[in-house]
Structures are given as structure tokens and as C-alpha cells.
Amino acid sequence: MTKKEALRQKIGAAAIQCFTKYGLEKTTLDDIAKVIGLNKASLYYYYKNKEDLFVETAIAEGKKYIGTLQQKTAQKKGVEAKIWFYLDSRFKYYINVLNVGKISPGTLNKVLPRFFELYEDFRKQEQAFLAEILKEAMHEGVVEKGNASKIASLLIDISDALKHSVEQRSILKGSTEVDYTHSLQDMKFLVSLIFHKPKAG
């Protein structure tokens, strides 16, 4: 690891500490810089603003989380249980990230474009992981045979779309609260449909 990479890790750890304590809205770059004994100007060498720092930090932590989640998912019994555990856990993790950051709907709308830009690479890893589970399900005959990679991609896209839909509605209403309850219920219903076996006829 280079000195630059090591410093970015320190900045990231300090950012998580501050975002957890104060929330994204109230955290300043000065707050983060003070934790590691730097001045605010030093942070601008690595990040354009605190929102950029938040997103990069969230993505880095997300990659660690997803790696651990995939290990836990692999230990579950039954392919439907594996898929639901994975989708449910990543959904709730995403919500927790937003709660830790205490992001208002308006700020969320500003950070999402950068989030998706950085998210794309490890989304492919998620897709490949889910595709392998779906192939297992197809082999066992509990899911109709088809393009496992495409189905995995759709599951991730729909899960993300359900989250973002309620976020956008909150933004339009000017609400500071986002209720994800129905999104999770809809996601579970979708997974159950994939594993529904039609009666022989």
C-alpha cells in the first residue's frame, strides 16, 4: 500500500466516524480533517466535497460488507432462502447506510449519480454471485431454466428501483422520512414468484 492509499484509508475511517456521529448534513470537512490531524485543504486534494467523500466511503464499506454477506449467504440451506437472505440483507444494509449518514431526500438526490457511477463495478460481482445461486436452483428444478445472469441482474435492478422509488416520492413530498416497508414486501413477493412452480396440466 502506498502512502497515498494509506492516507485515503485514514480519511475514510475518519469520515465514517464523523458521519456516524454528526450525520452527513452536519459534518464538515474540517471535522474530518481534525480527526487525523490535517487541514481541510489537504482533503480537497483527494475529494471534491464531503458528499463525494461520503459516497466513496460508503462504496468501499459496501464492498467489504457484500464480501462478508456472500460468505454468509453461501452457508444458508435452500436456494430460495439464499436468494431472499442476500437481497433482504443488502436492502437493509443500504437503508442503514442512509440512516448513518442522516441524509435528507434533497441531499440524497445529489449524491445518487456519483453513487451509481462508483457502484457499477461491484454490482457486476453481485450479479455473478446471484447468477450462480440461480443456476443451482435451475439444476434442482425449483426455478424454470433460463438466463441466470439476466434474472440476477433484474433482481438487483428491481430491488434498487423499489428503494429509489420511495426515496423519490419522499423528495417530491418534501418529507424527511422514507418508509421502505412496502418495498421489502414487494421484493419478497417477487422472489416467491420466481420460485413458484406451476401445476402440471
mmCIF file of C-alpha atoms in Angstrom:
data_model
loop_
_atom_site.group_PDB
_atom_site.id
_atom_site.type_symbol
_atom_site.label_atom_id
_atom_site.label_comp_id
_atom_site.label_asym_id
_atom_site.label_seq_id
_atom_site.Cartn_x
_atom_site.Cartn_y
_atom_site.Cartn_z
ATOM 1 C CA MET A 1 0.000 0.000 0.000
ATOM 2 C CA THR A 2 1.340 3.416 -0.956
ATOM 3 C CA LYS A 3 1.348 6.399 1.405
ATOM 4 C CA LYS A 4 -1.416 7.955 -0.660
ATOM 5 C CA GLU A 5 -3.581 4.852 -0.344
ATOM 6 C CA ALA A 6 -2.873 4.633 3.382
ATOM 7 C CA LEU A 7 -3.899 8.248 3.857
ATOM 8 C CA ARG A 8 -7.108 7.738 1.885
ATOM 9 C CA GLN A 9 -7.943 4.853 4.229
ATOM 10 C CA LYS A 10 -7.334 7.087 7.251
ATOM 11 C CA ILE A 11 -9.517 9.787 5.752
ATOM 12 C CA GLY A 12 -12.230 7.207 5.071
ATOM 13 C CA ALA A 13 -12.124 5.906 8.644
ATOM 14 C CA ALA A 14 -12.295 9.467 9.995
ATOM 15 C CA ALA A 15 -15.203 10.231 7.658
ATOM 16 C CA ILE A 16 -17.187 7.216 8.878
ATOM 17 C CA GLN A 17 -16.565 8.300 12.466
ATOM 18 C CA CYS A 18 -17.846 11.830 11.764
ATOM 19 C CA PHE A 19 -20.778 10.802 9.573
ATOM 20 C CA THR A 20 -21.901 8.353 12.266
ATOM 21 C CA LYS A 21 -21.592 10.970 14.993
ATOM 22 C CA TYR A 22 -22.979 14.051 13.232
ATOM 23 C CA GLY A 23 -24.662 12.816 10.048
ATOM 24 C CA LEU A 24 -23.745 13.895 6.528
ATOM 25 C CA GLU A 25 -25.683 17.161 6.723
ATOM 26 C CA LYS A 26 -23.866 18.477 9.810
ATOM 27 C CA THR A 27 -20.409 17.003 9.183
ATOM 28 C CA THR A 28 -17.837 19.388 7.731
ATOM 29 C CA LEU A 29 -14.535 18.637 6.029
ATOM 30 C CA ASP A 30 -12.901 20.446 8.970
ATOM 31 C CA ASP A 31 -14.429 17.870 11.335
ATOM 32 C CA ILE A 32 -12.968 15.009 9.304
ATOM 33 C CA ALA A 33 -9.564 16.651 8.859
ATOM 34 C CA LYS A 34 -9.205 17.317 12.599
ATOM 35 C CA VAL A 35 -9.680 13.621 13.434
ATOM 36 C CA ILE A 36 -6.495 12.744 11.537
ATOM 37 C CA GLY A 37 -4.572 15.948 12.214
ATOM 38 C CA LEU A 38 -4.837 17.505 8.753
ATOM 39 C CA ASN A 39 -6.281 20.750 7.481
ATOM 40 C CA LYS A 40 -9.345 20.967 5.259
ATOM 41 C CA ALA A 41 -7.279 21.987 2.233
ATOM 42 C CA SER A 42 -5.499 18.615 2.336
ATOM 43 C CA LEU A 43 -8.792 16.784 1.853
ATOM 44 C CA TYR A 44 -9.556 18.711 -1.328
ATOM 45 C CA TYR A 45 -6.546 17.004 -2.894
ATOM 46 C CA TYR A 46 -8.454 13.700 -2.658
ATOM 47 C CA TYR A 47 -12.132 14.681 -2.700
ATOM 48 C CA LYS A 48 -14.200 17.452 -4.309
ATOM 49 C CA ASN A 49 -16.543 17.822 -1.315
ATOM 50 C CA LYS A 50 -17.939 15.949 1.674
ATOM 51 C CA GLU A 51 -20.675 14.329 -0.456
ATOM 52 C CA ASP A 52 -18.021 12.842 -2.740
ATOM 53 C CA LEU A 53 -16.153 11.570 0.314
ATOM 54 C CA PHE A 54 -19.335 10.095 1.756
ATOM 55 C CA VAL A 55 -20.162 8.193 -1.428
ATOM 56 C CA GLU A 56 -16.637 6.803 -1.900
ATOM 57 C CA THR A 57 -16.511 5.761 1.747
ATOM 58 C CA ALA A 58 -19.944 4.145 1.532
ATOM 59 C CA ILE A 59 -18.941 2.210 -1.592
ATOM 60 C CA ALA A 60 -15.687 0.997 -0.004
ATOM 61 C CA GLU A 61 -17.534 -0.163 3.113
ATOM 62 C CA GLY A 62 -20.242 -1.681 0.931
ATOM 63 C CA LYS A 63 -17.708 -3.819 -0.906
ATOM 64 C CA LYS A 64 -16.448 -5.213 2.411
ATOM 65 C CA TYR A 65 -19.990 -5.866 3.567
ATOM 66 C CA ILE A 66 -21.037 -7.587 0.347
ATOM 67 C CA GLY A 67 -17.993 -9.880 0.518
ATOM 68 C CA THR A 68 -18.961 -10.970 4.027
ATOM 69 C CA LEU A 69 -22.630 -11.239 3.093
ATOM 70 C CA GLN A 70 -21.859 -13.554 0.196
ATOM 71 C CA GLN A 71 -19.949 -15.869 2.547
ATOM 72 C CA LYS A 72 -22.918 -15.949 4.949
ATOM 73 C CA THR A 73 -25.371 -16.475 2.103
ATOM 74 C CA ALA A 74 -23.440 -19.485 0.826
ATOM 75 C CA GLN A 75 -23.953 -21.163 4.218
ATOM 76 C CA LYS A 76 -27.752 -20.925 4.075
ATOM 77 C CA LYS A 77 -29.750 -24.020 3.197
ATOM 78 C CA GLY A 78 -32.057 -23.919 0.186
ATOM 79 C CA VAL A 79 -31.628 -21.744 -2.879
ATOM 80 C CA GLU A 80 -34.746 -19.634 -2.261
ATOM 81 C CA ALA A 81 -33.589 -18.952 1.293
ATOM 82 C CA LYS A 82 -30.162 -17.972 -0.032
ATOM 83 C CA ILE A 83 -31.554 -15.509 -2.572
ATOM 84 C CA TRP A 84 -34.003 -13.911 -0.153
ATOM 85 C CA PHE A 85 -31.388 -13.661 2.625
ATOM 86 C CA TYR A 86 -28.983 -11.958 0.229
ATOM 87 C CA LEU A 87 -31.492 -9.485 -1.241
ATOM 88 C CA ASP A 88 -33.087 -8.703 2.130
ATOM 89 C CA SER A 89 -29.706 -8.166 3.826
ATOM 90 C CA ARG A 90 -28.280 -5.890 1.113
ATOM 91 C CA PHE A 91 -31.534 -3.900 1.059
ATOM 92 C CA LYS A 92 -31.400 -3.318 4.827
ATOM 93 C CA TYR A 93 -27.693 -2.516 4.694
ATOM 94 C CA TYR A 94 -28.381 0.188 2.126
ATOM 95 C CA ILE A 95 -31.062 1.682 4.397
ATOM 96 C CA ASN A 96 -28.670 1.609 7.364
ATOM 97 C CA VAL A 97 -26.019 3.452 5.360
ATOM 98 C CA LEU A 98 -28.512 6.216 4.672
ATOM 99 C CA ASN A 99 -29.596 6.316 8.311
ATOM 100 C CA VAL A 100 -25.995 6.540 9.492
ATOM 101 C CA GLY A 101 -25.430 9.425 7.124
ATOM 102 C CA LYS A 102 -28.770 11.014 8.102
ATOM 103 C CA ILE A 103 -29.162 12.122 4.523
ATOM 104 C CA SER A 104 -32.115 14.329 3.662
ATOM 105 C CA PRO A 105 -34.056 13.423 0.495
ATOM 106 C CA GLY A 106 -32.691 16.518 -1.246
ATOM 107 C CA THR A 107 -29.074 15.639 -0.496
ATOM 108 C CA LEU A 108 -29.744 12.029 -1.427
ATOM 109 C CA ASN A 109 -30.855 13.212 -4.844
ATOM 110 C CA LYS A 110 -27.497 14.956 -5.272
ATOM 111 C CA VAL A 111 -25.284 12.038 -4.184
ATOM 112 C CA LEU A 112 -27.030 9.230 -6.088
ATOM 113 C CA PRO A 113 -25.443 9.984 -9.522
ATOM 114 C CA ARG A 114 -21.933 9.649 -8.063
ATOM 115 C CA PHE A 115 -23.025 6.582 -6.110
ATOM 116 C CA PHE A 116 -24.191 4.781 -9.252
ATOM 117 C CA GLU A 117 -21.015 5.728 -11.090
ATOM 118 C CA LEU A 118 -18.869 4.001 -8.455
ATOM 119 C CA TYR A 119 -21.333 1.208 -7.746
ATOM 120 C CA GLU A 120 -21.303 -0.330 -11.226
ATOM 121 C CA ASP A 121 -18.121 -2.401 -10.778
ATOM 122 C CA PHE A 122 -19.141 -4.307 -7.691
ATOM 123 C CA ARG A 123 -22.705 -4.596 -8.961
ATOM 124 C CA LYS A 124 -21.264 -6.949 -11.593
ATOM 125 C CA GLN A 125 -19.782 -9.034 -8.785
ATOM 126 C CA GLU A 126 -23.199 -9.189 -7.105
ATOM 127 C CA GLN A 127 -24.828 -10.225 -10.371
ATOM 128 C CA ALA A 128 -22.343 -13.052 -10.890
ATOM 129 C CA PHE A 129 -22.884 -14.280 -7.316
ATOM 130 C CA LEU A 130 -26.679 -14.371 -7.631
ATOM 131 C CA ALA A 131 -26.431 -15.985 -11.068
ATOM 132 C CA GLU A 132 -24.542 -18.933 -9.567
ATOM 133 C CA ILE A 133 -27.279 -19.456 -6.976
ATOM 134 C CA LEU A 134 -29.927 -19.286 -9.690
ATOM 135 C CA LYS A 135 -28.056 -21.850 -11.767
ATOM 136 C CA GLU A 136 -28.133 -24.109 -8.722
ATOM 137 C CA ALA A 137 -31.899 -23.511 -8.434
ATOM 138 C CA MET A 138 -32.383 -24.353 -12.114
ATOM 139 C CA HIS A 139 -30.338 -27.511 -11.727
ATOM 140 C CA GLU A 140 -32.534 -28.567 -8.796
ATOM 141 C CA GLY A 141 -35.647 -27.830 -10.832
ATOM 142 C CA VAL A 142 -37.097 -25.224 -8.443
ATOM 143 C CA VAL A 143 -36.726 -22.412 -10.977
ATOM 144 C CA GLU A 144 -37.535 -22.586 -14.671
ATOM 145 C CA LYS A 145 -34.384 -22.861 -16.781
ATOM 146 C CA GLY A 146 -33.298 -19.623 -18.397
ATOM 147 C CA ASN A 147 -30.628 -16.944 -18.447
ATOM 148 C CA ALA A 148 -29.438 -16.928 -14.837
ATOM 149 C CA SER A 149 -27.273 -13.851 -15.325
ATOM 150 C CA LYS A 150 -30.163 -11.824 -16.741
ATOM 151 C CA ILE A 151 -32.509 -12.891 -13.937
ATOM 152 C CA ALA A 152 -29.862 -11.966 -11.354
ATOM 153 C CA SER A 153 -29.438 -8.570 -12.978
ATOM 154 C CA LEU A 154 -33.196 -7.986 -12.934
ATOM 155 C CA LEU A 155 -33.453 -8.939 -9.265
ATOM 156 C CA ILE A 156 -30.793 -6.387 -8.352
ATOM 157 C CA ASP A 157 -32.278 -3.719 -10.609
ATOM 158 C CA ILE A 158 -35.796 -4.210 -9.265
ATOM 159 C CA SER A 159 -34.570 -4.222 -5.671
ATOM 160 C CA ASP A 160 -32.705 -0.957 -6.242
ATOM 161 C CA ALA A 161 -35.638 0.540 -8.164
ATOM 162 C CA LEU A 162 -38.030 -0.224 -5.310
ATOM 163 C CA LYS A 163 -35.720 1.596 -2.903
ATOM 164 C CA HIS A 164 -35.234 4.597 -5.145
ATOM 165 C CA SER A 165 -38.928 4.852 -5.954
ATOM 166 C CA VAL A 166 -39.907 5.504 -2.341
ATOM 167 C CA GLU A 167 -36.952 7.868 -1.946
ATOM 168 C CA GLN A 168 -38.056 9.906 -4.931
ATOM 169 C CA ARG A 169 -41.622 10.043 -3.638
ATOM 170 C CA SER A 170 -40.324 11.383 -0.328
ATOM 171 C CA ILE A 171 -38.298 14.023 -2.171
ATOM 172 C CA LEU A 172 -41.366 15.134 -4.123
ATOM 173 C CA LYS A 173 -43.409 15.333 -0.930
ATOM 174 C CA GLY A 174 -40.654 17.253 0.844
ATOM 175 C CA SER A 175 -40.593 14.591 3.559
ATOM 176 C CA THR A 176 -37.527 13.842 5.673
ATOM 177 C CA GLU A 177 -38.690 10.267 6.354
ATOM 178 C CA VAL A 178 -38.528 7.328 3.950
ATOM 179 C CA ASP A 179 -40.584 4.196 4.669
ATOM 180 C CA TYR A 180 -39.159 1.109 2.936
ATOM 181 C CA THR A 181 -41.620 -1.400 4.430
ATOM 182 C CA HIS A 182 -43.696 -1.944 1.288
ATOM 183 C CA SER A 183 -40.593 -2.106 -0.911
ATOM 184 C CA LEU A 184 -39.265 -5.025 1.119
ATOM 185 C CA GLN A 185 -42.640 -6.759 0.992
ATOM 186 C CA ASP A 186 -42.791 -6.330 -2.786
ATOM 187 C CA MET A 187 -39.271 -7.716 -3.138
ATOM 188 C CA LYS A 188 -40.133 -10.805 -1.113
ATOM 189 C CA PHE A 189 -43.249 -11.344 -3.237
ATOM 190 C CA LEU A 190 -41.154 -11.150 -6.410
ATOM 191 C CA VAL A 191 -38.698 -13.750 -5.126
ATOM 192 C CA SER A 192 -41.605 -16.054 -4.239
ATOM 193 C CA LEU A 193 -42.936 -15.721 -7.800
ATOM 194 C CA ILE A 194 -39.628 -16.837 -9.281
ATOM 195 C CA PHE A 195 -39.762 -20.000 -7.188
ATOM 196 C CA HIS A 196 -43.434 -20.712 -7.818
ATOM 197 C CA LYS A 197 -43.782 -23.979 -9.716
ATOM 198 C CA PRO A 198 -46.823 -24.111 -11.993
ATOM 199 C CA LYS A 199 -49.103 -27.116 -11.578
ATOM 200 C CA ALA A 200 -48.755 -29.861 -14.145
ATOM 201 C CA GLY A 201 -51.505 -29.744 -16.507
#
